[in-house]
JSON list of C-alpha atoms and ligand atoms in Angstrom, two decimals:
[
{"chain": "G", "resi": 1, "resn": "MET", "atom": "CA", "xyz": [-10.03, 2.10, 10.12]},
{"chain": "G", "resi": 2, "resn": "THR", "atom": "CA", "xyz": [-7.63, 4.07, 11.65]},
{"chain": "G", "resi": 3, "resn": "GLN", "atom": "CA", "xyz": [-8.88, 7.47, 10.04]},
{"chain": "G", "resi": 4, "resn": "VAL", "atom": "CA", "xyz": [-11.45, 9.40, 10.25]},
{"chain": "G", "resi": 5, "resn": "LEU", "atom": "CA", "xyz": [-13.45, 11.72, 8.16]},
{"chain": "G", "resi": 6, "resn": "VAL", "atom": "CA", "xyz": [-14.27, 15.60, 10.17]},
{"chain": "G", "resi": 7, "resn": "LEU", "atom": "CA", "xyz": [-17.08, 17.90, 8.45]},
{"chain": "G", "resi": 8, "resn": "ASN", "atom": "CA", "xyz": [-18.17, 21.36, 9.21]},
{"chain": "G", "resi": 9, "resn": "ALA", "atom": "CA", "xyz": [-20.55, 22.74, 10.72]},
{"chain": "G", "resi": 10, "resn": "SER", "atom": "CA", "xyz": [-21.67, 23.13, 7.43]},
{"chain": "G", "resi": 11, "resn": "TYR", "atom": "CA", "xyz": [-21.30, 19.30, 6.49]},
{"chain": "G", "resi": 12, "resn": "GLU", "atom": "CA", "xyz": [-18.60, 20.33, 4.50]},
{"chain": "G", "resi": 13, "resn": "PRO", "atom": "CA", "xyz": [-15.43, 17.95, 4.20]},
{"chain": "G", "resi": 14, "resn": "LEU", "atom": "CA", "xyz": [-12.60, 20.00, 5.94]},
{"chain": "G", "resi": 15, "resn": "ASN", "atom": "CA", "xyz": [-10.04, 16.68, 6.21]},
{"chain": "G", "resi": 16, "resn": "VAL", "atom": "CA", "xyz": [-8.66, 13.50, 7.88]},
{"chain": "G", "resi": 17, "resn": "THR", "atom": "CA", "xyz": [-7.77, 13.19, 11.01]},
{"chain": "G", "resi": 18, "resn": "SER", "atom": "CA", "xyz": [-7.01, 10.02, 13.52]},
{"chain": "G", "resi": 19, "resn": "VAL", "atom": "CA", "xyz": [-8.71, 8.57, 15.48]},
{"chain": "G", "resi": 20, "resn": "ARG", "atom": "CA", "xyz": [-7.67, 9.42, 19.07]},
{"chain": "G", "resi": 21, "resn": "ARG", "atom": "CA", "xyz": [-7.75, 13.51, 17.68]},
{"chain": "G", "resi": 22, "resn": "ALA", "atom": "CA", "xyz": [-11.35, 13.09, 17.24]},
{"chain": "G", "resi": 23, "resn": "HIS", "atom": "CA", "xyz": [-11.77, 10.72, 20.22]},
{"chain": "G", "resi": 24, "resn": "VAL", "atom": "CA", "xyz": [-10.59, 14.14, 21.90]},
{"chain": "G", "resi": 25, "resn": "LEU", "atom": "CA", "xyz": [-12.57, 16.65, 20.02]},
{"chain": "G", "resi": 26, "resn": "VAL", "atom": "CA", "xyz": [-16.05, 14.03, 20.44]},
{"chain": "G", "resi": 27, "resn": "PHE", "atom": "CA", "xyz": [-15.12, 13.79, 23.91]},
{"chain": "G", "resi": 28, "resn": "LYS", "atom": "CA", "xyz": [-14.72, 17.82, 24.50]},
{"chain": "G", "resi": 29, "resn": "GLY", "atom": "CA", "xyz": [-17.78, 18.46, 23.22]},
{"chain": "G", "resi": 30, "resn": "LYS", "atom": "CA", "xyz": [-16.25, 20.26, 19.93]},
{"chain": "G", "resi": 31, "resn": "ALA", "atom": "CA", "xyz": [-17.69, 17.56, 17.52]},
{"chain": "G", "resi": 32, "resn": "GLU", "atom": "CA", "xyz": [-20.70, 14.75, 17.29]},
{"chain": "G", "resi": 33, "resn": "VAL", "atom": "CA", "xyz": [-20.29, 11.57, 15.77]},
{"chain": "G", "resi": 34, "resn": "LEU", "atom": "CA", "xyz": [-22.13, 11.10, 12.23]},
{"chain": "G", "resi": 35, "resn": "GLU", "atom": "CA", "xyz": [-21.21, 7.46, 11.35]},
{"chain": "G", "resi": 36, "resn": "GLU", "atom": "CA", "xyz": [-18.89, 5.31, 13.90]},
{"chain": "G", "resi": 37, "resn": "LEU", "atom": "CA", "xyz": [-17.60, 1.52, 13.49]},
{"chain": "G", "resi": 38, "resn": "ASP", "atom": "CA", "xyz": [-19.69, -1.33, 14.87]},
{"chain": "G", "resi": 39, "resn": "GLN", "atom": "CA", "xyz": [-16.83, -2.17, 17.53]},
{"chain": "G", "resi": 40, "resn": "PRO", "atom": "CA", "xyz": [-16.70, 0.25, 20.18]},
{"chain": "G", "resi": 41, "resn": "LEU", "atom": "CA", "xyz": [-13.34, 2.32, 21.53]},
{"chain": "G", "resi": 42, "resn": "HIS", "atom": "CA", "xyz": [-11.77, 0.82, 25.20]},
{"chain": "G", "resi": 43, "resn": "SER", "atom": "CA", "xyz": [-10.06, 3.31, 27.63]},
{"chain": "G", "resi": 44, "resn": "ALA", "atom": "CA", "xyz": [-9.17, 1.78, 30.41]},
{"chain": "G", "resi": 45, "resn": "SER", "atom": "CA", "xyz": [-12.53, 2.33, 32.45]},
{"chain": "G", "resi": 46, "resn": "ASP", "atom": "CA", "xyz": [-14.69, 3.43, 29.90]},
{"chain": "G", "resi": 47, "resn": "THR", "atom": "CA", "xyz": [-16.36, 2.53, 26.61]},
{"chain": "G", "resi": 48, "resn": "TYR", "atom": "CA", "xyz": [-16.63, 4.79, 23.09]},
{"chain": "G", "resi": 49, "resn": "PRO", "atom": "CA", "xyz": [-18.81, 4.71, 19.94]},
{"chain": "G", "resi": 50, "resn": "TRP", "atom": "CA", "xyz": [-15.70, 4.34, 17.76]},
{"chain": "G", "resi": 51, "resn": "PRO", "atom": "CA", "xyz": [-15.52, 7.56, 15.56]},
{"chain": "G", "resi": 52, "resn": "HIS", "atom": "CA", "xyz": [-15.81, 7.36, 11.70]},
{"chain": "G", "resi": 53, "resn": "VAL", "atom": "CA", "xyz": [-17.13, 10.81, 10.07]},
{"chain": "G", "resi": 54, "resn": "ILE", "atom": "CA", "xyz": [-17.53, 13.09, 12.37]},
{"chain": "G", "resi": 55, "resn": "ARG", "atom": "CA", "xyz": [-19.17, 17.17, 12.37]},
{"chain": "G", "resi": 56, "resn": "LEU", "atom": "CA", "xyz": [-17.71, 19.65, 14.16]},
{"chain": "G", "resi": 57, "resn": "VAL", "atom": "CA", "xyz": [-20.31, 21.43, 16.28]},
{"chain": "G", "resi": 58, "resn": "HIS", "atom": "CA", "xyz": [-18.85, 25.09, 15.26]},
{"chain": "G", "resi": 59, "resn": "TYR", "atom": "CA", "xyz": [-18.61, 26.69, 11.87]},
{"chain": "G", "resi": 60, "resn": "VAL", "atom": "CA", "xyz": [-15.21, 27.20, 11.24]},
{"chain": "G", "resi": 61, "resn": "ARG", "atom": "CA", "xyz": [-14.20, 29.69, 9.28]},
{"chain": "G", "resi": 62, "resn": "VAL", "atom": "CA", "xyz": [-11.64, 28.10, 5.83]},
{"chain": "G", "resi": 63, "resn": "PRO", "atom": "CA", "xyz": [-9.66, 31.01, 4.36]},
{"chain": "G", "resi": 64, "resn": "ARG", "atom": "CA", "xyz": [-10.16, 30.81, 0.69]},
{"chain": "G", "resi": 65, "resn": "ALA", "atom": "CA", "xyz": [-7.47, 32.96, 0.11]},
{"chain": "G", "resi": 66, "resn": "VAL", "atom": "CA", "xyz": [-4.87, 30.95, 1.80]},
{"chain": "G", "resi": 67, "resn": "GLN", "atom": "CA", "xyz": [-4.09, 28.91, -0.92]},
{"chain": "G", "resi": 68, "resn": "ARG", "atom": "CA", "xyz": [-2.86, 24.97, -0.65]},
{"chain": "G", "resi": 69, "resn": "LYS", "atom": "CA", "xyz": [0.57, 24.59, -1.75]},
{"chain": "G", "resi": 70, "resn": "ILE", "atom": "CA", "xyz": [0.37, 22.63, -5.31]},
{"chain": "G", "resi": 71, "resn": "SER", "atom": "CA", "xyz": [2.04, 19.38, -5.24]},
{"chain": "G", "resi": 72, "resn": "ARG", "atom": "CA", "xyz": [2.33, 17.31, -8.33]},
{"chain": "G", "resi": 73, "resn": "ARG", "atom": "CA", "xyz": [0.06, 14.33, -6.47]},
{"chain": "G", "resi": 74, "resn": "ALA", "atom": "CA", "xyz": [-2.34, 17.00, -6.08]},
{"chain": "G", "resi": 75, "resn": "LEU", "atom": "CA", "xyz": [-2.20, 18.54, -9.47]},
{"chain": "G", "resi": 76, "resn": "PHE", "atom": "CA", "xyz": [-1.94, 14.65, -11.02]},
{"chain": "G", "resi": 77, "resn": "ALA", "atom": "CA", "xyz": [-5.04, 14.39, -8.99]},
{"chain": "G", "resi": 78, "resn": "ARG", "atom": "CA", "xyz": [-7.28, 17.49, -10.11]},
{"chain": "G", "resi": 79, "resn": "ASP", "atom": "CA", "xyz": [-6.30, 16.28, -13.71]},
{"chain": "G", "resi": 80, "resn": "GLY", "atom": "CA", "xyz": [-7.20, 13.08, -14.03]},
{"chain": "G", "resi": 81, "resn": "TRP", "atom": "CA", "xyz": [-3.53, 11.60, -13.74]},
{"chain": "G", "resi": 82, "resn": "ARG", "atom": "CA", "xyz": [-4.58, 12.90, -17.59]},
{"chain": "G", "resi": 83, "resn": "CYS", "atom": "CA", "xyz": [-2.84, 15.21, -20.34]},
{"chain": "G", "resi": 84, "resn": "VAL", "atom": "CA", "xyz": [-4.84, 17.93, -19.92]},
{"chain": "G", "resi": 85, "resn": "TYR", "atom": "CA", "xyz": [-3.48, 18.60, -24.07]},
{"chain": "G", "resi": 86, "resn": "CYS", "atom": "CA", "xyz": [-4.26, 15.75, -25.70]},
{"chain": "G", "resi": 87, "resn": "GLY", "atom": "CA", "xyz": [-5.40, 13.57, -23.05]},
{"chain": "G", "resi": 88, "resn": "THR", "atom": "CA", "xyz": [-2.67, 10.95, -22.73]},
{"chain": "G", "resi": 89, "resn": "ALA", "atom": "CA", "xyz": [-3.27, 8.52, -19.31]},
{"chain": "G", "resi": 90, "resn": "SER", "atom": "CA", "xyz": [0.59, 7.08, -20.77]},
{"chain": "G", "resi": 91, "resn": "GLY", "atom": "CA", "xyz": [3.88, 8.19, -20.37]},
{"chain": "G", "resi": 92, "resn": "ARG", "atom": "CA", "xyz": [5.27, 11.00, -17.80]},
{"chain": "G", "resi": 93, "resn": "LEU", "atom": "CA", "xyz": [3.53, 13.13, -16.56]},
{"chain": "G", "resi": 94, "resn": "THR", "atom": "CA", "xyz": [5.20, 16.05, -15.83]},
{"chain": "G", "resi": 95, "resn": "LEU", "atom": "CA", "xyz": [3.60, 19.93, -14.53]},
{"chain": "G", "resi": 96, "resn": "ASP", "atom": "CA", "xyz": [2.80, 22.42, -16.53]},
{"chain": "G", "resi": 97, "resn": "HIS", "atom": "CA", "xyz": [2.53, 26.91, -16.43]},
{"chain": "G", "resi": 98, "resn": "VAL", "atom": "CA", "xyz": [-0.39, 27.52, -18.94]},
{"chain": "G", "resi": 99, "resn": "VAL", "atom": "CA", "xyz": [0.96, 30.99, -18.69]},
{"chain": "G", "resi": 100, "resn": "PRO", "atom": "CA", "xyz": [5.10, 29.88, -19.12]},
{"chain": "G", "resi": 101, "resn": "ARG", "atom": "CA", "xyz": [6.66, 31.53, -15.65]},
{"chain": "G", "resi": 102, "resn": "SER", "atom": "CA", "xyz": [9.19, 33.54, -18.47]},
{"chain": "G", "resi": 103, "resn": "ARG", "atom": "CA", "xyz": [6.23, 34.96, -19.96]},
{"chain": "G", "resi": 104, "resn": "GLY", "atom": "CA", "xyz": [5.18, 36.58, -16.41]},
{"chain": "G", "resi": 105, "resn": "GLY", "atom": "CA", "xyz": [3.11, 33.74, -15.32]},
{"chain": "G", "resi": 106, "resn": "ASP", "atom": "CA", "xyz": [2.54, 32.06, -11.61]},
{"chain": "G", "resi": 107, "resn": "SER", "atom": "CA", "xyz": [2.40, 29.35, -9.85]},
{"chain": "G", "resi": 108, "resn": "VAL", "atom": "CA", "xyz": [-0.69, 29.17, -8.21]},
{"chain": "G", "resi": 109, "resn": "TRP", "atom": "CA", "xyz": [-3.55, 26.46, -9.30]},
{"chain": "G", "resi": 110, "resn": "GLU", "atom": "CA", "xyz": [-5.89, 28.02, -12.19]},
{"chain": "G", "resi": 111, "resn": "ASN", "atom": "CA", "xyz": [-1.48, 28.44, -13.89]},
{"chain": "G", "resi": 112, "resn": "VAL", "atom": "CA", "xyz": [-0.66, 24.78, -13.43]},
{"chain": "G", "resi": 113, "resn": "VAL", "atom": "CA", "xyz": [-1.69, 21.80, -15.38]},
{"chain": "G", "resi": 114, "resn": "THR", "atom": "CA", "xyz": [-0.95, 18.17, -15.90]},
{"chain": "G", "resi": 115, "resn": "SER", "atom": "CA", "xyz": [1.10, 17.31, -19.08]},
{"chain": "G", "resi": 116, "resn": "CYS", "atom": "CA", "xyz": [2.31, 14.81, -20.75]},
{"chain": "G", "resi": 117, "resn": "ALA", "atom": "CA", "xyz": [6.36, 14.95, -21.37]},
{"chain": "G", "resi": 118, "resn": "PRO", "atom": "CA", "xyz": [5.71, 15.19, -25.24]},
{"chain": "G", "resi": 119, "resn": "CYS", "atom": "CA", "xyz": [3.31, 18.48, -25.09]},
{"chain": "G", "resi": 120, "resn": "ASN", "atom": "CA", "xyz": [5.19, 20.25, -22.43]},
{"chain": "G", "resi": 121, "resn": "HIS", "atom": "CA", "xyz": [8.29, 20.42, -24.77]},
{"chain": "G", "resi": 122, "resn": "ARG", "atom": "CA", "xyz": [5.97, 20.74, -27.90]},
{"chain": "G", "resi": 123, "resn": "LYS", "atom": "CA", "xyz": [4.49, 23.76, -26.52]},
{"chain": "G", "resi": 124, "resn": "GLY", "atom": "CA", "xyz": [7.32, 24.99, -24.87]},
{"chain": "G", "resi": 125, "resn": "ASP", "atom": "CA", "xyz": [8.22, 28.75, -23.79]},
{"chain": "G", "resi": 126, "resn": "ARG", "atom": "CA", "xyz": [5.13, 29.73, -25.59]},
{"chain": "G", "resi": 127, "resn": "LEU", "atom": "CA", "xyz": [1.51, 31.13, -24.87]},
{"chain": "G", "resi": 128, "resn": "LEU", "atom": "CA", "xyz": [-1.46, 28.74, -25.82]},
{"chain": "G", "resi": 129, "resn": "GLU", "atom": "CA", "xyz": [-2.82, 31.36, -28.31]},
{"chain": "G", "resi": 130, "resn": "GLU", "atom": "CA", "xyz": [0.98, 31.24, -30.00]},
{"chain": "G", "resi": 131, "resn": "THR", "atom": "CA", "xyz": [0.25, 27.73, -30.36]},
{"chain": "G", "resi": 132, "resn": "SER", "atom": "CA", "xyz": [-2.33, 25.10, -31.47]},
{"chain": "G", "resi": 133, "resn": "MET", "atom": "CA", "xyz": [-3.32, 23.14, -28.46]},
{"chain": "G", "resi": 134, "resn": "THR", "atom": "CA", "xyz": [-6.07, 24.30, -25.88]},
{"chain": "G", "resi": 135, "resn": "LEU", "atom": "CA", "xyz": [-7.15, 22.99, -22.28]},
{"chain": "G", "resi": 136, "resn": "ARG", "atom": "CA", "xyz": [-9.22, 20.05, -22.53]},
{"chain": "G", "resi": 137, "resn": "THR", "atom": "CA", "xyz": [-10.75, 21.18, -18.30]},
{"chain": "G", "resi": 138, "resn": "PRO", "atom": "CA", "xyz": [-9.79, 24.64, -17.18]},
{"chain": "G", "resi": 139, "resn": "PRO", "atom": "CA", "xyz": [-7.27, 24.49, -14.48]},
{"chain": "G", "resi": 140, "resn": "ARG", "atom": "CA", "xyz": [-8.73, 25.84, -11.22]},
{"chain": "G", "resi": 141, "resn": "PRO", "atom": "CA", "xyz": [-8.08, 24.87, -7.76]},
{"chain": "G", "resi": 142, "resn": "PRO", "atom": "CA", "xyz": [-8.65, 21.95, -6.21]},
{"chain": "G", "resi": 143, "resn": "THR", "atom": "CA", "xyz": [-11.79, 21.28, -4.03]},
{"chain": "G", "resi": 144, "resn": "PRO", "atom": "CA", "xyz": [-10.81, 20.12, -0.36]},
{"chain": "G", "resi": 145, "resn": "VAL", "atom": "CA", "xyz": [-12.49, 16.72, -1.12]},
{"chain": "G", "resi": 146, "resn": "LEU", "atom": "CA", "xyz": [-9.34, 15.80, -3.24]},
{"chain": "G", "resi": 147, "resn": "PHE", "atom": "CA", "xyz": [-6.91, 16.30, -0.61]},
{"chain": "G", "resi": 148, "resn": "ILE", "atom": "CA", "xyz": [-9.39, 14.10, 1.86]},
{"chain": "G", "resi": 149, "resn": "ARG", "atom": "CA", "xyz": [-9.36, 11.40, -1.18]},
{"chain": "G", "resi": 150, "resn": "LEU", "atom": "CA", "xyz": [-5.33, 12.42, -1.21]},
{"chain": "G", "resi": 151, "resn": "ALA", "atom": "CA", "xyz": [-4.96, 11.74, 3.22]},
{"chain": "G", "resi": 152, "resn": "ALA", "atom": "CA", "xyz": [-6.75, 8.85, 3.42]},
{"chain": "G", "resi": 153, "resn": "ASP", "atom": "CA", "xyz": [-5.59, 5.73, 2.30]},
{"chain": "G", "resi": 154, "resn": "HIS", "atom": "CA", "xyz": [-9.15, 4.60, 0.86]},
{"chain": "G", "resi": 155, "resn": "VAL", "atom": "CA", "xyz": [-12.22, 6.01, 0.89]},
{"chain": "G", "resi": 156, "resn": "PRO", "atom": "CA", "xyz": [-14.69, 3.77, 2.81]},
{"chain": "G", "resi": 157, "resn": "ASP", "atom": "CA", "xyz": [-18.46, 3.55, 1.26]},
{"chain": "G", "resi": 158, "resn": "THR", "atom": "CA", "xyz": [-19.61, 5.80, 4.12]},
{"chain": "G", "resi": 159, "resn": "TRP", "atom": "CA", "xyz": [-17.78, 8.75, 3.94]},
{"chain": "G", "resi": 160, "resn": "ARG", "atom": "CA", "xyz": [-19.37, 8.93, 0.04]},
{"chain": "G", "resi": 161, "resn": "GLN", "atom": "CA", "xyz": [-21.71, 10.37, 0.77]},
{"chain": "G", "resi": 162, "resn": "TYR", "atom": "CA", "xyz": [-20.74, 13.32, 2.85]},
{"chain": "G", "resi": 163, "resn": "LEU", "atom": "CA", "xyz": [-18.05, 14.18, 0.05]},
{"chain": "G", "resi": 164, "resn": "PRO", "atom": "CA", "xyz": [-20.19, 15.76, -2.88]},
{"chain": "G", "resi": 165, "resn": "GLY", "atom": "CA", "xyz": [-17.66, 15.18, -6.31]},
{"chain": "G", "resi": 166, "resn": "LEU", "atom": "CA", "xyz": [-16.16, 12.36, -5.33]},
{"chain": "G", "resi": 167, "resn": "ASP", "atom": "CA", "xyz": [-14.58, 11.56, -8.72]},
{"chain": "G", "resi": 168, "resn": "PRO", "atom": "CA", "xyz": [-14.15, 7.56, -9.45]},
{"chain": "G", "resi": 169, "resn": "ALA", "atom": "CA", "xyz": [-12.44, 8.22, -12.38]},
{"chain": "G", "resi": 170, "resn": "ALA", "atom": "CA", "xyz": [-9.99, 10.06, -11.02]},
{"chain": "G", "resi": 171, "resn": "ALA", "atom": "CA", "xyz": [-9.60, 8.26, -7.42]},
{"chain": "G", "resi": 172, "resn": "ALA", "atom": "CA", "xyz": [-7.77, 5.74, -9.68]},
{"chain": "G", "resi": 173, "resn": "ALA", "atom": "CA", "xyz": [-4.14, 5.71, -8.60]},
{"chain": "R", "resi": 1, "resn": "ZN", "atom": "ZN1", "xyz": [-0.20, 15.81, -23.44]}
]
């Protein structure tokens, strides 16, 4: 248990941090402990609650304009480790631009999807409307919860009530 879930003042999940950093935030009065572990945290002279979930005292504005960097791992996790075109979860997964870069498509979350290699090859440099292929789900920027899931070694049960939309199906892998 060396990771701590950090919530905004609004209870929106923000990120995952170390116990040490979380303790410093609490010690400085910048965060409160919402969930703690049974065992206390010992310093040379004192004991403190061992933070497990903390909440910032002051609301931190999260700039939505700043895009989270696209990684294959985050993309595949967003799409549940399945091809968005045919739904297969087996075989090699690839990153596909819905509007191909050669046709002016950008590398943004709204234009990249998880595709199995055969679907990616089949689609090639065509637009969707030039094929008979369809998207099972429209691509969107991933939620903060997804990045927390990826940053966490595992998601403890005590975190779950603070992580709305945590998809157990997509958590595998
Ligand atoms: Zn496919």
